[in-house]
Coordinates of C-alpha atoms in Angstrom, one line a residue:
M1 CA 0.8 -20.0 -9.9
A2 CA -2.9 -19.2 -10.3
G3 CA -2.5 -15.7 -8.9
E4 CA 0.4 -14.9 -11.3
D5 CA -1.5 -16.3 -14.3
R6 CA -4.5 -14.2 -13.4
S7 CA -2.5 -11.0 -13.2
E8 CA -0.8 -11.6 -16.5
A9 CA -4.1 -12.3 -18.2
Q10 CA -5.5 -9.1 -16.8
L11 CA -2.5 -7.2 -18.0
I12 CA -2.9 -8.5 -21.5
E13 CA -6.5 -7.5 -21.5
E14 CA -5.5 -4.0 -20.2
A15 CA -2.8 -3.7 -22.9
E16 CA -5.4 -4.6 -25.6
G17 CA -7.7 -2.0 -24.2
L18 CA -4.9 0.5 -24.2
R19 CA -4.2 -0.1 -27.8
R20 CA -7.9 0.5 -28.7
Q21 CA -7.8 3.7 -26.7
V22 CA -4.6 4.8 -28.4
A23 CA -6.4 4.3 -31.8
D24 CA -9.3 6.4 -30.5
L25 CA -6.8 9.1 -29.5
E26 CA -5.2 9.0 -32.9
R27 CA -8.7 9.5 -34.5
A28 CA -9.4 12.3 -32.0
A29 CA -6.1 14.0 -32.9
I30 CA -7.2 13.9 -36.6
A31 CA -10.5 15.4 -35.6
H32 CA -8.7 18.0 -33.6
Q33 CA -6.7 19.0 -36.7
R34 CA -9.8 19.2 -38.7
A35 CA -11.4 21.4 -36.1
E36 CA -8.5 23.7 -36.1
E37 CA -8.7 23.9 -39.9
T38 CA -12.4 24.6 -39.7
L39 CA -11.8 27.4 -37.2
R40 CA -9.2 29.0 -39.4
R41 CA -11.5 28.7 -42.4
R42 CA -14.4 30.3 -40.5
N43 CA -12.2 33.1 -39.4
R44 CA -11.2 33.8 -43.0
E45 CA -14.9 33.8 -44.0
L46 CA -15.8 36.1 -41.2
E47 CA -12.9 38.4 -42.0
L48 CA -14.4 39.1 -45.4
L49 CA -18.0 39.2 -44.1
Y50 CA -17.2 41.9 -41.5
Q51 CA -15.9 44.2 -44.2
D52 CA -19.2 44.1 -46.1
A53 CA -22.4 45.0 -44.2
D54 CA -24.8 43.5 -46.7
R55 CA -22.9 40.2 -46.9
L56 CA -22.8 40.2 -43.1
R57 CA -26.6 40.6 -42.8
A58 CA -27.1 37.7 -45.2
F59 CA -24.6 35.7 -43.3
H60 CA -26.5 36.3 -40.1
E61 CA -29.8 35.3 -41.6
N62 CA -28.8 32.3 -43.7
I63 CA -25.8 30.7 -42.0
V64 CA -25.1 31.8 -38.5
Q65 CA -28.3 30.3 -37.1
S66 CA -27.3 26.8 -38.3
M67 CA -23.5 26.9 -37.7
E68 CA -22.0 24.0 -35.7
E69 CA -19.3 26.3 -34.3
G70 CA -19.9 28.8 -31.6
I71 CA -19.4 32.5 -32.6
V72 CA -19.0 35.4 -30.2
L73 CA -18.3 39.1 -30.8
E74 CA -16.8 41.2 -28.0
D75 CA -16.2 44.9 -27.9
A76 CA -12.8 46.4 -27.0
M77 CA -13.7 46.1 -23.3
G78 CA -14.5 42.4 -23.4
Y79 CA -18.3 42.7 -23.3
M80 CA -20.2 40.4 -25.7
T81 CA -22.2 42.1 -28.4
F82 CA -23.2 39.1 -30.4
V83 CA -23.7 35.4 -29.5
N84 CA -24.9 32.8 -32.0
P85 CA -27.4 30.1 -31.1
K86 CA -24.8 27.3 -30.9
T87 CA -22.9 29.2 -28.2
A88 CA -26.1 29.9 -26.2
D89 CA -27.2 26.2 -26.5
L90 CA -23.7 25.0 -25.4
L91 CA -23.7 27.2 -22.3
G92 CA -27.4 26.7 -21.4
Y93 CA -28.5 30.3 -22.0
A94 CA -30.7 32.2 -24.4
P95 CA -28.6 34.4 -26.7
E96 CA -30.1 37.6 -25.3
E97 CA -29.0 36.5 -21.8
L98 CA -25.3 36.6 -22.9
V99 CA -25.3 39.8 -24.9
G100 CA -24.0 42.5 -22.7
C101 CA -22.1 40.1 -20.3
H102 CA -18.4 40.2 -19.9
Y103 CA -16.4 37.2 -21.2
R104 CA -15.1 36.6 -17.7
E105 CA -18.6 35.6 -16.6
I106 CA -18.5 32.5 -18.8
V107 CA -14.9 31.5 -18.2
A108 CA -14.2 28.9 -15.5
P109 CA -11.9 30.2 -12.6
E110 CA -9.1 27.8 -13.7
G111 CA -9.3 29.3 -17.2
L112 CA -9.2 33.0 -16.4
K113 CA -5.4 33.2 -16.4
K114 CA -5.2 31.8 -19.9
A115 CA -8.0 34.1 -21.1
E116 CA -6.2 37.2 -19.7
E117 CA -3.0 36.1 -21.3
E118 CA -4.7 35.9 -24.7
T119 CA -6.5 39.2 -24.2
A120 CA -3.2 40.9 -23.5
Q121 CA -2.0 39.9 -27.0
R122 CA -5.0 41.3 -28.9
P123 CA -3.9 45.0 -29.2
L124 CA -0.8 43.6 -31.0
G125 CA -2.9 42.0 -33.7
V126 CA -2.2 38.5 -32.6
V127 CA -4.6 35.9 -33.9
S128 CA -4.6 33.2 -31.2
Q129 CA -5.8 29.6 -31.1
Y130 CA -6.0 28.0 -27.7
E131 CA -7.9 25.7 -25.4
N132 CA -9.9 27.0 -22.4
I133 CA -12.7 26.0 -20.1
L134 CA -16.1 27.7 -20.0
L135 CA -18.9 27.5 -17.5
T136 CA -22.5 26.7 -18.3
K137 CA -25.4 28.4 -16.7
E138 CA -25.7 25.4 -14.3
G139 CA -22.0 25.6 -13.4
Q140 CA -20.7 22.7 -15.5
R141 CA -17.4 22.9 -17.2
V142 CA -17.0 22.8 -21.0
T143 CA -13.6 22.6 -22.7
V144 CA -13.4 24.5 -26.0
L145 CA -10.9 25.0 -28.8
T146 CA -11.0 28.7 -29.6
S147 CA -9.7 30.8 -32.5
A148 CA -9.8 34.5 -31.5
R149 CA -9.1 37.3 -34.0
P150 CA -8.8 41.0 -33.0
L151 CA -10.8 43.6 -34.9
F152 CA -9.4 47.1 -35.5
E153 CA -10.9 50.4 -36.7
E154 CA -9.4 53.7 -37.9
A155 CA -8.7 56.1 -35.0
S156 CA -11.0 58.6 -36.8
G157 CA -13.8 56.0 -36.7
G158 CA -13.5 54.5 -40.2
E159 CA -14.2 50.9 -41.2
S160 CA -13.0 48.0 -39.2
A161 CA -10.1 46.0 -40.4
I162 CA -8.8 42.6 -39.6
P163 CA -5.0 41.6 -39.7
G164 CA -4.5 39.1 -42.4
Q165 CA -1.9 36.8 -40.6
T166 CA -1.3 35.6 -37.1
G167 CA 0.9 38.0 -35.2
E168 CA 0.7 40.8 -37.9
A169 CA 1.2 43.6 -35.5
S170 CA 2.4 45.9 -38.3
S171 CA -1.3 46.3 -39.4
H172 CA -1.8 48.3 -36.3
D173 CA 0.4 51.3 -37.1
G174 CA -0.8 53.6 -34.4
K175 CA -3.7 55.1 -36.5
R176 CA -5.9 52.1 -35.7
Q177 CA -7.4 51.1 -32.4
L178 CA -8.9 47.8 -31.1
A179 CA -12.6 47.6 -31.8
G180 CA -13.3 44.2 -30.6
V181 CA -12.6 40.5 -30.9
L182 CA -14.2 37.8 -33.1
S183 CA -14.0 34.3 -31.4
V184 CA -15.0 31.0 -33.1
F185 CA -14.9 27.8 -31.0
V186 CA -15.8 24.2 -30.9
D187 CA -16.7 21.9 -28.0
I188 CA -13.9 19.4 -27.3
T189 CA -15.0 18.3 -23.8
E190 CA -15.5 14.6 -24.7
R191 CA -12.3 14.4 -26.6
K192 CA -10.4 15.9 -23.6
R193 CA -12.1 13.4 -21.3
A194 CA -11.1 10.6 -23.6
E195 CA -7.5 11.9 -23.7
E196 CA -7.3 12.2 -19.9
E197 CA -8.7 8.7 -19.5
I198 CA -6.1 7.3 -21.9
R199 CA -3.3 9.1 -20.1
R200 CA -4.6 7.8 -16.8
R201 CA -4.9 4.2 -18.0
T202 CA -1.5 4.4 -19.7
A203 CA 0.0 5.6 -16.4
Q204 CA -1.7 2.8 -14.5
L205 CA -0.4 0.1 -16.9
E206 CA 3.1 1.6 -16.7
S207 CA 2.9 1.5 -12.9
L208 CA 1.8 -2.1 -13.1
R209 CA 4.7 -2.9 -15.4
Q210 CA 7.1 -1.2 -13.0
V211 CA 5.7 -3.3 -10.1
G212 CA 6.2 -6.4 -12.3
L213 CA 9.8 -5.5 -12.8
E214 CA 10.3 -4.9 -9.1
L215 CA 8.8 -8.4 -8.5
S216 CA 11.2 -10.0 -10.9
S217 CA 14.2 -8.2 -9.3
Q218 CA 13.2 -9.7 -5.8
M219 CA 13.0 -6.5 -3.9
E220 CA 12.9 -6.7 -0.1
L221 CA 9.3 -7.6 0.8
D222 CA 8.4 -4.6 3.0
A223 CA 9.8 -2.2 0.3
L224 CA 8.0 -4.0 -2.5
L225 CA 4.6 -4.0 -0.7
H226 CA 5.1 -0.3 0.2
S227 CA 5.7 0.3 -3.5
I228 CA 2.6 -1.6 -4.5
V229 CA 0.4 0.3 -2.0
S230 CA 1.9 3.7 -2.8
R231 CA 1.4 3.2 -6.6
A232 CA -2.2 2.0 -6.1
T233 CA -3.0 4.9 -3.8
E234 CA -1.5 7.5 -6.2
L235 CA -3.2 6.1 -9.3
L236 CA -6.6 5.9 -7.7
G237 CA -6.3 9.4 -6.4
G238 CA -6.4 8.4 -2.8
T239 CA -4.8 10.1 0.2
E240 CA -3.5 7.0 1.9
G241 CA -3.5 3.3 1.6
G242 CA -2.5 0.1 3.4
L243 CA -2.4 -3.6 3.6
Y244 CA -4.1 -6.0 6.1
L245 CA -2.5 -9.4 6.4
Y246 CA -4.4 -12.4 7.5
R247 CA -3.0 -14.0 10.8
P248 CA -4.4 -17.6 10.8
D249 CA -3.1 -18.3 14.3
R250 CA -5.4 -15.6 15.7
D251 CA -7.9 -15.6 12.8
V252 CA -7.8 -11.8 12.4
L253 CA -6.7 -9.2 9.9
E254 CA -3.8 -7.1 11.0
W255 CA -2.9 -3.7 9.5
T256 CA 0.7 -4.1 8.7
L257 CA 1.7 -1.4 6.2
S258 CA 0.5 2.2 5.7
T259 CA 1.2 5.1 3.3
G260 CA -0.1 8.6 3.6
P261 CA -0.3 11.6 6.0
H262 CA -2.8 10.1 8.5
M263 CA -1.7 6.5 8.7
V264 CA -3.7 3.9 10.7
P265 CA -1.5 2.5 13.5
T266 CA 0.2 -0.7 12.5
G267 CA -1.0 -3.7 14.5
T268 CA -4.6 -2.7 14.4
V269 CA -6.7 -5.8 14.0
L270 CA -10.2 -6.5 12.6
G271 CA -12.3 -9.6 12.9
R272 CA -14.3 -11.3 10.1
G273 CA -17.1 -9.0 9.0
E274 CA -15.7 -6.0 11.0
G275 CA -15.4 -2.8 9.0
L276 CA -14.9 -2.8 5.2
A277 CA -11.8 -5.0 5.2
G278 CA -13.6 -7.5 7.4
K279 CA -16.5 -7.7 5.0
V280 CA -14.1 -8.1 2.0
W281 CA -12.6 -11.0 3.9
E282 CA -16.0 -12.4 4.8
N283 CA -17.4 -12.2 1.2
G284 CA -14.2 -12.6 -0.8
Q285 CA -15.3 -9.7 -3.1
P286 CA -14.0 -6.1 -3.8
R287 CA -16.0 -3.5 -1.9
G288 CA -16.2 0.3 -1.8
V289 CA -17.9 2.8 0.5
D290 CA -18.5 6.4 -0.7
D291 CA -18.9 7.8 2.9
Y292 CA -17.3 5.6 5.6
R293 CA -18.2 7.9 8.4
A294 CA -21.9 7.5 7.7
W295 CA -21.7 3.8 6.8
D296 CA -23.5 1.4 9.1
G297 CA -20.8 -1.2 8.8
R298 CA -17.9 1.0 9.9
A299 CA -15.5 -0.3 12.5
A300 CA -15.8 1.6 15.8
K301 CA -12.0 1.8 16.2
Y302 CA -11.7 4.0 13.2
E303 CA -14.0 6.7 14.5
G304 CA -12.5 10.2 13.9
H305 CA -10.3 9.4 10.9
R306 CA -10.4 12.0 8.2
W307 CA -10.9 9.7 5.2
T308 CA -14.4 9.2 3.7
S309 CA -14.1 7.0 0.6
V310 CA -12.7 3.5 1.0
A311 CA -12.0 0.8 -1.6
G312 CA -10.8 -2.7 -0.6
V313 CA -10.0 -5.9 -2.5
P314 CA -9.0 -9.4 -1.3
V315 CA -5.4 -10.5 -1.7
R316 CA -5.4 -14.2 -2.7
W317 CA -3.0 -16.8 -3.9
G318 CA -5.2 -19.4 -5.5
D319 CA -7.6 -20.4 -2.8
E320 CA -5.4 -19.1 0.0
F321 CA -6.6 -15.8 1.5
L322 CA -3.6 -13.6 2.4
G323 CA -5.2 -10.3 3.3
V324 CA -6.9 -7.1 2.1
L325 CA -5.5 -4.1 0.1
N326 CA -7.2 -0.8 0.9
V327 CA -7.1 2.7 -0.6
L328 CA -8.7 5.6 1.2
A329 CA -9.6 9.2 0.2
E330 CA -10.9 12.3 2.1
A331 CA -13.4 13.2 -0.7
P332 CA -16.7 11.2 -0.8
G333 CA -17.4 9.0 -3.8
A334 CA -13.8 9.1 -4.9
F335 CA -13.6 5.5 -6.4
S336 CA -15.3 3.9 -9.4
M337 CA -15.7 0.3 -10.6
K338 CA -12.7 0.9 -12.9
D339 CA -10.7 1.8 -9.8
A340 CA -11.8 -1.4 -8.0
K341 CA -10.6 -3.4 -11.1
L342 CA -7.3 -1.6 -11.1
L343 CA -6.9 -2.2 -7.3
D344 CA -7.6 -5.9 -7.9
L345 CA -4.6 -6.0 -10.3
F346 CA -2.4 -4.5 -7.6
A347 CA -3.7 -7.1 -5.2
S348 CA -2.6 -9.8 -7.6
H349 CA 0.9 -8.4 -7.6
A350 CA 0.8 -8.1 -3.8
A351 CA -0.2 -11.8 -3.6
I352 CA 2.8 -12.8 -5.9
A353 CA 5.1 -10.7 -3.7
L354 CA 3.9 -12.3 -0.5
R355 CA 4.1 -15.8 -2.0
N356 CA 7.6 -15.3 -3.3
A357 CA 8.7 -13.8 -0.1
H358 CA 7.2 -16.6 1.9
L359 CA 9.0 -19.2 -0.2
L360 CA 12.3 -17.3 0.0
Q361 CA 11.9 -16.8 3.7
R362 CA 11.1 -20.4 4.2
E363 CA 14.2 -21.5 2.3
Q364 CA 16.4 -19.0 4.2
R365 CA 15.0 -20.0 7.5
Q366 CA 15.5 -23.7 6.7
H367 CA 19.1 -23.1 5.8
E368 CA 19.5 -21.1 9.0
L369 CA 17.9 -23.9 11.0
V370 CA 20.2 -26.5 9.6
A371 CA 23.2 -24.4 10.4
A372 CA 22.0 -23.5 13.9
L373 CA 21.2 -27.2 14.7
A374 CA 24.6 -28.3 13.5
D375 CA 26.3 -25.7 15.7
A376 CA 24.1 -26.7 18.7
A377 CA 25.1 -30.4 18.1
A378 CA 28.7 -29.4 17.9
V379 CA 28.7 -27.5 21.2
V380 CA 26.9 -30.3 23.0
S381 CA 29.7 -32.7 22.1
S382 CA 32.5 -30.1 22.7
T383 CA 32.2 -29.6 26.5
L384 CA 30.7 -31.1 29.6
D385 CA 30.2 -27.6 31.2
L386 CA 26.4 -27.5 31.3
D387 CA 26.0 -23.7 31.7
Q388 CA 28.3 -23.1 28.7
V389 CA 26.4 -25.6 26.6
L390 CA 23.0 -24.1 27.5
D391 CA 24.2 -20.6 26.7
R392 CA 25.4 -21.7 23.3
I393 CA 22.1 -23.5 22.6
L394 CA 20.2 -20.3 23.4
E395 CA 22.4 -18.5 20.9
Q396 CA 21.4 -20.9 18.2
V397 CA 17.8 -20.7 19.1
E398 CA 17.9 -16.9 18.7
R399 CA 19.2 -17.5 15.1
A400 CA 16.4 -19.8 14.2
V401 CA 13.3 -18.5 16.1
A402 CA 12.3 -14.9 15.8
G403 CA 11.8 -13.9 19.4
E404 CA 13.1 -11.1 21.7
A405 CA 14.0 -13.1 24.8
F406 CA 15.0 -16.7 25.5
N407 CA 15.5 -18.8 28.6
I408 CA 15.9 -22.4 29.8
M409 CA 14.1 -23.6 32.9
L410 CA 14.9 -26.7 34.9
L411 CA 12.5 -28.5 37.2
E412 CA 13.3 -29.2 40.8
A413 CA 10.8 -30.5 43.3
G414 CA 7.9 -29.4 41.1
V415 CA 9.1 -25.9 40.6
A416 CA 10.5 -24.5 37.3
R417 CA 13.4 -22.0 37.6
P418 CA 15.3 -20.2 34.9
V419 CA 19.0 -21.4 34.8
R420 CA 20.2 -19.6 31.7
W421 CA 18.7 -16.7 29.7
R422 CA 19.4 -13.9 27.2
G423 CA 17.6 -10.9 25.7
Y424 CA 15.8 -9.7 28.9
Q425 CA 18.2 -6.8 29.5
Q426 CA 16.5 -4.8 26.7
F427 CA 13.3 -4.9 28.8
G428 CA 15.1 -4.2 32.1
V429 CA 13.9 -7.4 33.7
E430 CA 17.0 -9.5 34.3
G431 CA 16.4 -9.1 38.0
V432 CA 12.9 -10.5 37.5
I433 CA 14.0 -13.5 35.4
S434 CA 16.9 -14.4 37.7
T435 CA 14.6 -14.8 40.7
L436 CA 11.5 -16.2 38.9
T437 CA 9.9 -19.4 40.1
H438 CA 6.9 -21.2 38.6
P439 CA 5.2 -24.0 40.5
I440 CA 4.1 -26.5 37.9
A441 CA 0.7 -26.9 39.6
V442 CA -0.3 -23.3 38.8
V443 CA 1.1 -23.0 35.2
H444 CA -1.3 -24.5 32.7
S445 CA 1.2 -24.5 29.8
F446 CA 3.8 -26.4 31.8
R447 CA 1.4 -29.0 32.9
Q448 CA 0.2 -29.4 29.3
M449 CA 3.8 -29.9 28.1
M450 CA 4.5 -32.4 30.8
E451 CA 1.4 -34.4 30.0
S452 CA 1.6 -34.3 26.1
G453 CA 5.4 -34.0 25.6
E454 CA 4.6 -31.5 22.9
S455 CA 5.4 -27.8 22.5
V456 CA 3.0 -24.9 23.3
V457 CA 2.2 -21.8 21.2
I458 CA 0.4 -18.8 22.7
A459 CA -0.3 -16.3 20.0
D460 CA -1.5 -13.5 22.3
T461 CA -1.1 -13.7 26.0
A462 CA -3.7 -11.0 26.4
T463 CA -6.4 -13.3 25.1
C464 CA -5.2 -16.5 26.8
P465 CA -7.4 -17.2 29.9
D466 CA -4.8 -19.4 31.6
W467 CA -1.9 -17.0 31.2
V468 CA -0.1 -16.1 34.4
V469 CA 1.0 -12.4 34.4
V470 CA 4.3 -11.8 36.2
P471 CA 4.9 -8.3 37.5
G472 CA 7.4 -6.5 35.3
M473 CA 6.7 -8.9 32.4
E474 CA 3.6 -7.2 31.1
W475 CA 5.3 -6.5 27.8
L476 CA 5.3 -10.3 27.0
R477 CA 2.5 -10.7 24.4
A478 CA 3.5 -13.9 22.5
Y479 CA 5.0 -17.1 23.9
I480 CA 6.3 -20.4 22.7
A481 CA 7.9 -23.3 24.7
A482 CA 9.1 -26.9 24.2
P483 CA 9.6 -29.5 26.9
I484 CA 13.1 -30.7 27.6
R485 CA 12.7 -34.5 28.1
V486 CA 15.3 -37.0 29.1
G487 CA 13.7 -40.3 28.2
A488 CA 10.1 -40.2 29.5
E489 CA 10.9 -37.5 32.1
T490 CA 10.3 -33.8 31.6
V491 CA 13.3 -32.1 33.2
G492 CA 12.7 -28.5 32.0
F493 CA 11.4 -26.1 29.4
L494 CA 13.0 -24.1 26.5
N495 CA 11.0 -20.8 26.3
V496 CA 10.9 -17.9 23.8
D497 CA 9.1 -14.6 24.6
S498 CA 8.0 -11.8 22.2
N499 CA 6.4 -8.4 22.7
R500 CA 4.5 -8.8 19.4
P501 CA 1.2 -10.7 19.3
G502 CA 1.0 -13.4 16.7
Q503 CA 4.8 -13.7 16.5
F504 CA 5.0 -17.5 16.6
D505 CA 3.4 -20.4 14.7
A506 CA 3.5 -24.2 14.5
E507 CA 6.7 -24.1 12.4
D508 CA 8.5 -22.2 15.2
A509 CA 7.3 -24.8 17.6
R510 CA 8.8 -27.6 15.5
R511 CA 12.1 -25.7 15.4
L512 CA 12.1 -25.2 19.1
E513 CA 11.5 -28.9 19.8
A514 CA 14.7 -29.7 17.9
F515 CA 16.8 -27.4 20.1
A516 CA 15.0 -28.7 23.2
N517 CA 16.3 -32.2 22.2
H518 CA 19.8 -30.8 22.1
A519 CA 19.3 -29.3 25.5
A520 CA 18.0 -32.6 26.8
T521 CA 21.1 -34.3 25.4
A522 CA 23.4 -31.8 27.1
I523 CA 21.6 -32.2 30.4
E524 CA 21.7 -36.0 30.1
N525 CA 25.4 -35.8 29.3
A526 CA 26.0 -33.6 32.3
R527 CA 24.0 -36.0 34.5
L528 CA 25.9 -39.0 33.2
Y529 CA 29.2 -37.2 33.7
E530 CA 28.2 -36.2 37.2
Q531 CA 27.1 -39.8 38.0
A532 CA 30.3 -41.1 36.5
R533 CA 32.3 -38.6 38.6
R534 CA 30.4 -39.6 41.7
D535 CA 30.9 -43.3 40.9
A536 CA 34.6 -42.7 40.4
E537 CA 34.8 -40.8 43.6
T538 CA 33.0 -43.6 45.4
K539 CA 35.3 -46.2 43.9
T540 CA 38.3 -44.2 44.8
T541 CA 37.1 -43.9 48.3
L542 CA 36.4 -47.6 48.6
L543 CA 39.8 -48.4 47.1
S544 CA 41.4 -46.0 49.5
E545 CA 39.6 -47.7 52.4
V546 CA 40.5 -51.2 51.1
N547 CA 44.2 -50.1 50.8
H548 CA 44.1 -48.6 54.2
R549 CA 42.7 -51.8 55.7
V550 CA 45.2 -54.0 53.8
K551 CA 48.0 -51.8 55.0
N552 CA 46.8 -52.0 58.6
N553 CA 46.4 -55.7 58.3
L554 CA 49.9 -56.1 56.9
S555 CA 51.3 -53.9 59.7
A556 CA 49.5 -56.1 62.2
I557 CA 50.9 -59.2 60.6
V558 CA 54.4 -57.8 60.6
G559 CA 54.0 -56.8 64.2
L560 CA 53.4 -60.4 65.1

């Protein structure tokens, strides 16, 4: 349970980190409230100051230069007429560079809509407080909390006046007109970043919790792995993701599951050290690439794919390597070390899911094997019709061994010929299998089984140098067979074919051997029955001849 323990420990650590971040957020919320109070107080001070020119001059000289808040005055058209040093420093300008500029020039594109909405309320006397995003001289974004107060003057050109309360439109009675806007703001960029990080981490931990619930509810394996990959991809901001599983029989990584709009074809394989996943396998450590298309270690088979950033982590159960979990993104440099750590947590969940599924699958397959073998034994003892028995044995093999097509071959004069088969109709090759003959001398796997008495597994016929390709059977990519032996004599072979490379393993071979033993028993029973029948016929013939001779002898004696 090492993989599960590691995941739980990491979740506990993440939860503790989340609690600390929530505390930081609470402190930030208090600071936010204080900032709002400060802005309201500054606006009240400025309301009085702007009604007294002498006090305003003193304010400029003694206070404005050292204020921690930004202050901007705009005219009725939105052009800035005064900017204090704090504002200029925050945005990277000299104050004189900003005076005469329109407010739209310092608002980020994504904040213009909000700024226009607030501007539309100012002729009504609405004092607004809102968040928006400004642009520095270098194009960086700064999030600010702003309190904006409209300034009015008498239509005849009298002194300016400021409404005393938010939304006090009645102060503008038609004899006053908008003279400008006084805005006071504070920089809340870091607080917004902290809030966003806390929201992101909260979402990540909630997603991990949901995956844990799905694990405990024993979801179907493919659906569960798809959920894990999808959640990891979404939370890391990727465009697609996937899972390589390790195939020990071929010693390769096979891409078995994908999510996203430009999915890598399932069945794609990588060797050790090939591509990012191959290097994760080779080194056993998480790895990321900011620009895969320019990376020297990229796999040639992925040329032309749209993604740029790639993050990969190993999937392990204790010391057992199970595969590699990948997340991909089109934007370069999309993933951080925190993302790699999070992906590692999802890989732990994937390992638990794979392990649980393997145990459940093994238990189910064992139960199915016992039932299939019992049925095969029953049919062997139920009839002496060999064809019927072999057909029933193939039915039970199909239950216990995951192949696409099945056949039994018997040997005659050094040549193997299929005598019973099933599943080949889906490939349109029943005519081929019905006339197929294999001289033992030219088929390496048959000779090997005859010499060793053991089964044979060919994980991928395309990479097997001794494989004999039969016209029409090119679809056959994985093969498993067990010899049918009566005593010390090999009388035939029980064969299973698949169109999927890597379909069979040593466990399948052991299963097939058990059914081959039943087939041997059925063949031996049929032989014994046929021998007994021939012996009985011989005895009947001899008895008939003896009776005939006796009868003739008696007739001869009577005739005397």
